[in-house]
Amino acid sequence: MKWCDIDFENDTIDVRRVLTYYKERSDNGRPTGSMIASYQTPKTVNSVRTIPMSPEAKEILLQIYEQAYWGAEAPVIASAEGNPIYLTAFEKTFRTIVSNVGLTGVTLHTLRHTFGSYLYEETQDLLLVSKMLGHGSVQITANVYLHARDDKMSAVMKEFQLGVGEI
């Protein structure tokens, strides 16, 4: 995501590009060992979308903006020089943070699953969740991102038992 993808006035974020990496090749076609970062169009038409920005996200992004703004075309998450950060380096930092707070098995993609699951739980609107996640169909959203939570299932059963007991 680049800074030009964020609209602070309308509190929206445009999802219209993905950052990919590939090995640089010499004139003879052999890899040089260097990696090149390149912005590409997302893999599906539905992946391109505008999503609302929460007040909390806006606050965090404004803090980053004040500390590390390199221009409209610069990446939001950037190195000290304003260059894109490699995904592997970002994931390593994320794993360290997750480990330091005592969590296991949490990945960046886990955050996406959790967001989708909680958004559905809050709204009960599968189409909305599907659009927010950039899916081509609600079936993909339902099959992949909506997980029954154990605590929610237990609470439902307790309510069910209370209701049955009153009959």
mmCIF file with all atom_site columns, C-alpha atoms in Angstrom:
data_model
loop_
_atom_site.group_PDB
_atom_site.id
_atom_site.type_symbol
_atom_site.label_atom_id
_atom_site.label_alt_id
_atom_site.label_comp_id
_atom_site.label_asym_id
_atom_site.label_entity_id
_atom_site.label_seq_id
_atom_site.pdbx_PDB_ins_code
_atom_site.Cartn_x
_atom_site.Cartn_y
_atom_site.Cartn_z
_atom_site.occupancy
_atom_site.B_iso_or_equiv
_atom_site.pdbx_formal_charge
_atom_site.auth_seq_id
_atom_site.auth_comp_id
_atom_site.auth_asym_id
_atom_site.auth_atom_id
_atom_site.pdbx_PDB_model_num
ATOM 1   C CA . MET A 1 1   ? 0.000   0.000   0.000   1.00 0.00 ? 1   MET A CA 1
ATOM 2   C CA . LYS A 1 2   ? 1.250   3.437   -0.919  1.00 0.00 ? 2   LYS A CA 1
ATOM 3   C CA . TRP A 1 3   ? 0.380   6.692   0.806   1.00 0.00 ? 3   TRP A CA 1
ATOM 4   C CA . CYS A 1 4   ? -1.627  7.767   -2.261  1.00 0.00 ? 4   CYS A CA 1
ATOM 5   C CA . ASP A 1 5   ? -3.965  4.813   -1.554  1.00 0.00 ? 5   ASP A CA 1
ATOM 6   C CA . ILE A 1 6   ? -5.086  6.392   1.720   1.00 0.00 ? 6   ILE A CA 1
ATOM 7   C CA . ASP A 1 7   ? -7.740  9.108   1.773   1.00 0.00 ? 7   ASP A CA 1
ATOM 8   C CA . PHE A 1 8   ? -7.602  10.725  5.205   1.00 0.00 ? 8   PHE A CA 1
ATOM 9   C CA . GLU A 1 9   ? -10.393 13.182  4.345   1.00 0.00 ? 9   GLU A CA 1
ATOM 10  C CA . ASN A 1 10  ? -12.937 10.472  3.459   1.00 0.00 ? 10  ASN A CA 1
ATOM 11  C CA . ASP A 1 11  ? -11.502 7.809   5.801   1.00 0.00 ? 11  ASP A CA 1
ATOM 12  C CA . THR A 1 12  ? -10.999 5.232   3.063   1.00 0.00 ? 12  THR A CA 1
ATOM 13  C CA . ILE A 1 13  ? -8.223  2.995   1.796   1.00 0.00 ? 13  ILE A CA 1
ATOM 14  C CA . ASP A 1 14  ? -7.965  1.964   -1.842  1.00 0.00 ? 14  ASP A CA 1
ATOM 15  C CA . VAL A 1 15  ? -6.808  -1.603  -2.356  1.00 0.00 ? 15  VAL A CA 1
ATOM 16  C CA . ARG A 1 16  ? -5.530  -1.501  -5.917  1.00 0.00 ? 16  ARG A CA 1
ATOM 17  C CA . ARG A 1 17  ? -2.040  -2.958  -5.903  1.00 0.00 ? 17  ARG A CA 1
ATOM 18  C CA . VAL A 1 18  ? 0.028   -5.746  -4.382  1.00 0.00 ? 18  VAL A CA 1
ATOM 19  C CA . LEU A 1 19  ? 3.742   -5.697  -3.791  1.00 0.00 ? 19  LEU A CA 1
ATOM 20  C CA . THR A 1 20  ? 5.535   -8.652  -5.335  1.00 0.00 ? 20  THR A CA 1
ATOM 21  C CA . TYR A 1 21  ? 9.186   -9.613  -5.324  1.00 0.00 ? 21  TYR A CA 1
ATOM 22  C CA . TYR A 1 22  ? 11.248  -11.344 -7.962  1.00 0.00 ? 22  TYR A CA 1
ATOM 23  C CA . LYS A 1 23  ? 14.914  -12.186 -8.457  1.00 0.00 ? 23  LYS A CA 1
ATOM 24  C CA . GLU A 1 24  ? 16.876  -9.776  -10.582 1.00 0.00 ? 24  GLU A CA 1
ATOM 25  C CA . ARG A 1 25  ? 18.463  -11.434 -13.588 1.00 0.00 ? 25  ARG A CA 1
ATOM 26  C CA . SER A 1 26  ? 21.660  -10.557 -15.420 1.00 0.00 ? 26  SER A CA 1
ATOM 27  C CA . ASP A 1 27  ? 21.846  -10.089 -19.206 1.00 0.00 ? 27  ASP A CA 1
ATOM 28  C CA . ASN A 1 28  ? 22.461  -13.820 -19.607 1.00 0.00 ? 28  ASN A CA 1
ATOM 29  C CA . GLY A 1 29  ? 19.286  -14.639 -17.659 1.00 0.00 ? 29  GLY A CA 1
ATOM 30  C CA . ARG A 1 30  ? 20.943  -15.899 -14.493 1.00 0.00 ? 30  ARG A CA 1
ATOM 31  C CA . PRO A 1 31  ? 19.759  -14.659 -11.089 1.00 0.00 ? 31  PRO A CA 1
ATOM 32  C CA . THR A 1 32  ? 22.037  -11.997 -9.616  1.00 0.00 ? 32  THR A CA 1
ATOM 33  C CA . GLY A 1 33  ? 21.000  -12.667 -6.025  1.00 0.00 ? 33  GLY A CA 1
ATOM 34  C CA . SER A 1 34  ? 19.255  -9.324  -5.703  1.00 0.00 ? 34  SER A CA 1
ATOM 35  C CA . MET A 1 35  ? 15.514  -9.069  -5.185  1.00 0.00 ? 35  MET A CA 1
ATOM 36  C CA . ILE A 1 36  ? 13.374  -6.509  -6.972  1.00 0.00 ? 36  ILE A CA 1
ATOM 37  C CA . ALA A 1 37  ? 10.129  -5.157  -5.499  1.00 0.00 ? 37  ALA A CA 1
ATOM 38  C CA . SER A 1 38  ? 7.353   -4.411  -7.972  1.00 0.00 ? 38  SER A CA 1
ATOM 39  C CA . TYR A 1 39  ? 3.760   -3.284  -7.613  1.00 0.00 ? 39  TYR A CA 1
ATOM 40  C CA . GLN A 1 40  ? 1.240   -5.380  -9.543  1.00 0.00 ? 40  GLN A CA 1
ATOM 41  C CA . THR A 1 41  ? -2.529  -5.382  -9.995  1.00 0.00 ? 41  THR A CA 1
ATOM 42  C CA . PRO A 1 42  ? -4.295  -7.722  -7.527  1.00 0.00 ? 42  PRO A CA 1
ATOM 43  C CA . LYS A 1 43  ? -5.112  -11.191 -8.805  1.00 0.00 ? 43  LYS A CA 1
ATOM 44  C CA . THR A 1 44  ? -8.866  -10.666 -9.249  1.00 0.00 ? 44  THR A CA 1
ATOM 45  C CA . VAL A 1 45  ? -11.184 -7.831  -10.228 1.00 0.00 ? 45  VAL A CA 1
ATOM 46  C CA . ASN A 1 46  ? -12.908 -8.122  -6.845  1.00 0.00 ? 46  ASN A CA 1
ATOM 47  C CA . SER A 1 47  ? -9.596  -7.648  -5.046  1.00 0.00 ? 47  SER A CA 1
ATOM 48  C CA . VAL A 1 48  ? -9.552  -4.028  -6.247  1.00 0.00 ? 48  VAL A CA 1
ATOM 49  C CA . ARG A 1 49  ? -11.778 -2.142  -3.850  1.00 0.00 ? 49  ARG A CA 1
ATOM 50  C CA . THR A 1 50  ? -12.154 0.827   -1.523  1.00 0.00 ? 50  THR A CA 1
ATOM 51  C CA . ILE A 1 51  ? -12.673 0.017   2.128   1.00 0.00 ? 51  ILE A CA 1
ATOM 52  C CA . PRO A 1 52  ? -13.598 2.277   5.032   1.00 0.00 ? 52  PRO A CA 1
ATOM 53  C CA . MET A 1 53  ? -10.875 3.173   7.484   1.00 0.00 ? 53  MET A CA 1
ATOM 54  C CA . SER A 1 54  ? -11.632 2.786   11.186  1.00 0.00 ? 54  SER A CA 1
ATOM 55  C CA . PRO A 1 55  ? -10.806 5.682   13.513  1.00 0.00 ? 55  PRO A CA 1
ATOM 56  C CA . GLU A 1 56  ? -8.145  3.493   15.174  1.00 0.00 ? 56  GLU A CA 1
ATOM 57  C CA . ALA A 1 57  ? -6.495  2.659   11.844  1.00 0.00 ? 57  ALA A CA 1
ATOM 58  C CA . LYS A 1 58  ? -6.579  6.326   10.854  1.00 0.00 ? 58  LYS A CA 1
ATOM 59  C CA . GLU A 1 59  ? -4.898  7.337   14.093  1.00 0.00 ? 59  GLU A CA 1
ATOM 60  C CA . ILE A 1 60  ? -2.116  4.772   13.652  1.00 0.00 ? 60  ILE A CA 1
ATOM 61  C CA . LEU A 1 61  ? -1.603  5.652   9.990   1.00 0.00 ? 61  LEU A CA 1
ATOM 62  C CA . LEU A 1 62  ? -1.420  9.361   10.831  1.00 0.00 ? 62  LEU A CA 1
ATOM 63  C CA . GLN A 1 63  ? 1.276   8.593   13.418  1.00 0.00 ? 63  GLN A CA 1
ATOM 64  C CA . ILE A 1 64  ? 3.266   6.656   10.827  1.00 0.00 ? 64  ILE A CA 1
ATOM 65  C CA . TYR A 1 65  ? 2.678   9.469   8.323   1.00 0.00 ? 65  TYR A CA 1
ATOM 66  C CA . GLU A 1 66  ? 4.097   12.060  10.726  1.00 0.00 ? 66  GLU A CA 1
ATOM 67  C CA . GLN A 1 67  ? 7.181   9.953   11.450  1.00 0.00 ? 67  GLN A CA 1
ATOM 68  C CA . ALA A 1 68  ? 7.959   8.303   8.128   1.00 0.00 ? 68  ALA A CA 1
ATOM 69  C CA . TYR A 1 69  ? 6.275   9.938   5.149   1.00 0.00 ? 69  TYR A CA 1
ATOM 70  C CA . TRP A 1 70  ? 8.420   9.618   2.020   1.00 0.00 ? 70  TRP A CA 1
ATOM 71  C CA . GLY A 1 71  ? 5.915   10.916  -0.523  1.00 0.00 ? 71  GLY A CA 1
ATOM 72  C CA . ALA A 1 72  ? 2.613   9.865   -2.062  1.00 0.00 ? 72  ALA A CA 1
ATOM 73  C CA . GLU A 1 73  ? 4.192   7.060   -4.114  1.00 0.00 ? 73  GLU A CA 1
ATOM 74  C CA . ALA A 1 74  ? 6.187   5.653   -1.192  1.00 0.00 ? 74  ALA A CA 1
ATOM 75  C CA . PRO A 1 75  ? 5.066   2.535   0.668   1.00 0.00 ? 75  PRO A CA 1
ATOM 76  C CA . VAL A 1 76  ? 3.269   3.019   3.973   1.00 0.00 ? 76  VAL A CA 1
ATOM 77  C CA . ILE A 1 77  ? 5.418   0.350   5.626   1.00 0.00 ? 77  ILE A CA 1
ATOM 78  C CA . ALA A 1 78  ? 8.899   1.342   4.536   1.00 0.00 ? 78  ALA A CA 1
ATOM 79  C CA . SER A 1 79  ? 12.542  0.995   5.444   1.00 0.00 ? 79  SER A CA 1
ATOM 80  C CA . ALA A 1 80  ? 14.449  3.905   6.986   1.00 0.00 ? 80  ALA A CA 1
ATOM 81  C CA . GLU A 1 81  ? 15.268  4.954   3.413   1.00 0.00 ? 81  GLU A CA 1
ATOM 82  C CA . GLY A 1 82  ? 11.618  4.883   2.271   1.00 0.00 ? 82  GLY A CA 1
ATOM 83  C CA . ASN A 1 83  ? 11.881  1.621   0.313   1.00 0.00 ? 83  ASN A CA 1
ATOM 84  C CA . PRO A 1 84  ? 9.459   -1.304  0.521   1.00 0.00 ? 84  PRO A CA 1
ATOM 85  C CA . ILE A 1 85  ? 10.167  -3.783  3.296   1.00 0.00 ? 85  ILE A CA 1
ATOM 86  C CA . TYR A 1 86  ? 10.492  -7.364  2.138   1.00 0.00 ? 86  TYR A CA 1
ATOM 87  C CA . LEU A 1 87  ? 7.613   -9.544  3.269   1.00 0.00 ? 87  LEU A CA 1
ATOM 88  C CA . THR A 1 88  ? 9.980   -12.060 4.869   1.00 0.00 ? 88  THR A CA 1
ATOM 89  C CA . ALA A 1 89  ? 11.514  -9.334  7.051   1.00 0.00 ? 89  ALA A CA 1
ATOM 90  C CA . PHE A 1 90  ? 8.060   -8.021  7.991   1.00 0.00 ? 90  PHE A CA 1
ATOM 91  C CA . GLU A 1 91  ? 6.848   -11.549 8.818   1.00 0.00 ? 91  GLU A CA 1
ATOM 92  C CA . LYS A 1 92  ? 9.943   -12.177 10.957  1.00 0.00 ? 92  LYS A CA 1
ATOM 93  C CA . THR A 1 93  ? 9.266   -9.011  12.958  1.00 0.00 ? 93  THR A CA 1
ATOM 94  C CA . PHE A 1 94  ? 5.604   -9.983  13.300  1.00 0.00 ? 94  PHE A CA 1
ATOM 95  C CA . ARG A 1 95  ? 6.536   -13.493 14.537  1.00 0.00 ? 95  ARG A CA 1
ATOM 96  C CA . THR A 1 96  ? 8.860   -11.946 17.125  1.00 0.00 ? 96  THR A CA 1
ATOM 97  C CA . ILE A 1 97  ? 6.108   -9.638  18.401  1.00 0.00 ? 97  ILE A CA 1
ATOM 98  C CA . VAL A 1 98  ? 3.599   -12.504 18.522  1.00 0.00 ? 98  VAL A CA 1
ATOM 99  C CA . SER A 1 99  ? 6.087   -14.703 20.378  1.00 0.00 ? 99  SER A CA 1
ATOM 100 C CA . ASN A 1 100 ? 6.926   -11.925 22.858  1.00 0.00 ? 100 ASN A CA 1
ATOM 101 C CA . VAL A 1 101 ? 3.263   -11.649 23.869  1.00 0.00 ? 101 VAL A CA 1
ATOM 102 C CA . GLY A 1 102 ? 2.993   -15.414 24.308  1.00 0.00 ? 102 GLY A CA 1
ATOM 103 C CA . LEU A 1 103 ? 0.906   -16.364 21.288  1.00 0.00 ? 103 LEU A CA 1
ATOM 104 C CA . THR A 1 104 ? 1.607   -19.346 19.062  1.00 0.00 ? 104 THR A CA 1
ATOM 105 C CA . GLY A 1 105 ? 0.429   -20.193 15.568  1.00 0.00 ? 105 GLY A CA 1
ATOM 106 C CA . VAL A 1 106 ? -0.564  -16.622 14.721  1.00 0.00 ? 106 VAL A CA 1
ATOM 107 C CA . THR A 1 107 ? 0.433   -15.401 11.252  1.00 0.00 ? 107 THR A CA 1
ATOM 108 C CA . LEU A 1 108 ? -0.350  -12.292 9.260   1.00 0.00 ? 108 LEU A CA 1
ATOM 109 C CA . HIS A 1 109 ? -3.014  -14.286 7.439   1.00 0.00 ? 109 HIS A CA 1
ATOM 110 C CA . THR A 1 110 ? -4.511  -15.250 10.810  1.00 0.00 ? 110 THR A CA 1
ATOM 111 C CA . LEU A 1 111 ? -5.320  -11.559 11.261  1.00 0.00 ? 111 LEU A CA 1
ATOM 112 C CA . ARG A 1 112 ? -7.289  -11.616 8.004   1.00 0.00 ? 112 ARG A CA 1
ATOM 113 C CA . HIS A 1 113 ? -9.221  -14.716 9.078   1.00 0.00 ? 113 HIS A CA 1
ATOM 114 C CA . THR A 1 114 ? -9.941  -13.189 12.482  1.00 0.00 ? 114 THR A CA 1
ATOM 115 C CA . PHE A 1 115 ? -11.074 -9.914  10.924  1.00 0.00 ? 115 PHE A CA 1
ATOM 116 C CA . GLY A 1 116 ? -13.429 -11.725 8.558   1.00 0.00 ? 116 GLY A CA 1
ATOM 117 C CA . SER A 1 117 ? -14.842 -13.913 11.314  1.00 0.00 ? 117 SER A CA 1
ATOM 118 C CA . TYR A 1 118 ? -15.422 -11.084 13.774  1.00 0.00 ? 118 TYR A CA 1
ATOM 119 C CA . LEU A 1 119 ? -16.819 -8.768  11.104  1.00 0.00 ? 119 LEU A CA 1
ATOM 120 C CA . TYR A 1 120 ? -19.367 -11.429 10.177  1.00 0.00 ? 120 TYR A CA 1
ATOM 121 C CA . GLU A 1 121 ? -20.182 -12.063 13.827  1.00 0.00 ? 121 GLU A CA 1
ATOM 122 C CA . GLU A 1 122 ? -20.762 -8.343  14.351  1.00 0.00 ? 122 GLU A CA 1
ATOM 123 C CA . THR A 1 123 ? -22.758 -7.652  11.179  1.00 0.00 ? 123 THR A CA 1
ATOM 124 C CA . GLN A 1 124 ? -24.226 -11.029 10.131  1.00 0.00 ? 124 GLN A CA 1
ATOM 125 C CA . ASP A 1 125 ? -23.778 -9.679  6.587   1.00 0.00 ? 125 ASP A CA 1
ATOM 126 C CA . LEU A 1 126 ? -21.881 -12.216 4.483   1.00 0.00 ? 126 LEU A CA 1
ATOM 127 C CA . LEU A 1 127 ? -21.961 -10.019 1.360   1.00 0.00 ? 127 LEU A CA 1
ATOM 128 C CA . LEU A 1 128 ? -20.416 -7.101  3.256   1.00 0.00 ? 128 LEU A CA 1
ATOM 129 C CA . VAL A 1 129 ? -17.635 -9.315  4.643   1.00 0.00 ? 129 VAL A CA 1
ATOM 130 C CA . SER A 1 130 ? -17.011 -10.764 1.185   1.00 0.00 ? 130 SER A CA 1
ATOM 131 C CA . LYS A 1 131 ? -16.664 -7.296  -0.339  1.00 0.00 ? 131 LYS A CA 1
ATOM 132 C CA . MET A 1 132 ? -14.406 -6.060  2.475   1.00 0.00 ? 132 MET A CA 1
ATOM 133 C CA . LEU A 1 133 ? -12.113 -9.049  1.969   1.00 0.00 ? 133 LEU A CA 1
ATOM 134 C CA . GLY A 1 134 ? -12.175 -8.677  -1.818  1.00 0.00 ? 134 GLY A CA 1
ATOM 135 C CA . HIS A 1 135 ? -13.660 -12.069 -2.595  1.00 0.00 ? 135 HIS A CA 1
ATOM 136 C CA . GLY A 1 136 ? -15.383 -12.917 -5.867  1.00 0.00 ? 136 GLY A CA 1
ATOM 137 C CA . SER A 1 137 ? -18.217 -14.750 -4.142  1.00 0.00 ? 137 SER A CA 1
ATOM 138 C CA . VAL A 1 138 ? -19.791 -15.059 -0.739  1.00 0.00 ? 138 VAL A CA 1
ATOM 139 C CA . GLN A 1 139 ? -19.217 -18.815 -0.975  1.00 0.00 ? 139 GLN A CA 1
ATOM 140 C CA . ILE A 1 140 ? -15.444 -18.296 -0.790  1.00 0.00 ? 140 ILE A CA 1
ATOM 141 C CA . THR A 1 141 ? -15.920 -16.116 2.269   1.00 0.00 ? 141 THR A CA 1
ATOM 142 C CA . ALA A 1 142 ? -18.195 -18.611 3.961   1.00 0.00 ? 142 ALA A CA 1
ATOM 143 C CA . ASN A 1 143 ? -15.986 -21.624 3.227   1.00 0.00 ? 143 ASN A CA 1
ATOM 144 C CA . VAL A 1 144 ? -12.618 -20.124 4.054   1.00 0.00 ? 144 VAL A CA 1
ATOM 145 C CA . TYR A 1 145 ? -12.983 -17.260 6.508   1.00 0.00 ? 145 TYR A CA 1
ATOM 146 C CA . LEU A 1 146 ? -15.929 -17.898 8.767   1.00 0.00 ? 146 LEU A CA 1
ATOM 147 C CA . HIS A 1 147 ? -15.000 -20.110 11.684  1.00 0.00 ? 147 HIS A CA 1
ATOM 148 C CA . ALA A 1 148 ? -17.259 -21.127 14.534  1.00 0.00 ? 148 ALA A CA 1
ATOM 149 C CA . ARG A 1 149 ? -15.721 -19.956 17.779  1.00 0.00 ? 149 ARG A CA 1
ATOM 150 C CA . ASP A 1 150 ? -15.743 -22.411 20.665  1.00 0.00 ? 150 ASP A CA 1
ATOM 151 C CA . ASP A 1 151 ? -16.690 -19.712 23.178  1.00 0.00 ? 151 ASP A CA 1
ATOM 152 C CA . LYS A 1 152 ? -19.550 -18.533 20.964  1.00 0.00 ? 152 LYS A CA 1
ATOM 153 C CA . MET A 1 153 ? -20.839 -22.103 20.517  1.00 0.00 ? 153 MET A CA 1
ATOM 154 C CA . SER A 1 154 ? -20.771 -22.636 24.298  1.00 0.00 ? 154 SER A CA 1
ATOM 155 C CA . ALA A 1 155 ? -22.665 -19.403 24.922  1.00 0.00 ? 155 ALA A CA 1
ATOM 156 C CA . VAL A 1 156 ? -25.300 -20.339 22.327  1.00 0.00 ? 156 VAL A CA 1
ATOM 157 C CA . MET A 1 157 ? -25.786 -23.754 23.930  1.00 0.00 ? 157 MET A CA 1
ATOM 158 C CA . LYS A 1 158 ? -26.199 -22.194 27.390  1.00 0.00 ? 158 LYS A CA 1
ATOM 159 C CA . GLU A 1 159 ? -28.843 -19.833 25.983  1.00 0.00 ? 159 GLU A CA 1
ATOM 160 C CA . PHE A 1 160 ? -30.529 -22.742 24.231  1.00 0.00 ? 160 PHE A CA 1
ATOM 161 C CA . GLN A 1 161 ? -30.578 -24.778 27.450  1.00 0.00 ? 161 GLN A CA 1
ATOM 162 C CA . LEU A 1 162 ? -32.029 -21.851 29.392  1.00 0.00 ? 162 LEU A CA 1
ATOM 163 C CA . GLY A 1 163 ? -34.765 -21.458 26.779  1.00 0.00 ? 163 GLY A CA 1
ATOM 164 C CA . VAL A 1 164 ? -35.582 -25.168 26.724  1.00 0.00 ? 164 VAL A CA 1
ATOM 165 C CA . GLY A 1 165 ? -35.747 -25.216 30.525  1.00 0.00 ? 165 GLY A CA 1
ATOM 166 C CA . GLU A 1 166 ? -38.471 -22.553 30.462  1.00 0.00 ? 166 GLU A CA 1
ATOM 167 C CA . ILE A 1 167 ? -40.747 -24.602 28.199  1.00 0.00 ? 167 ILE A CA 1
#
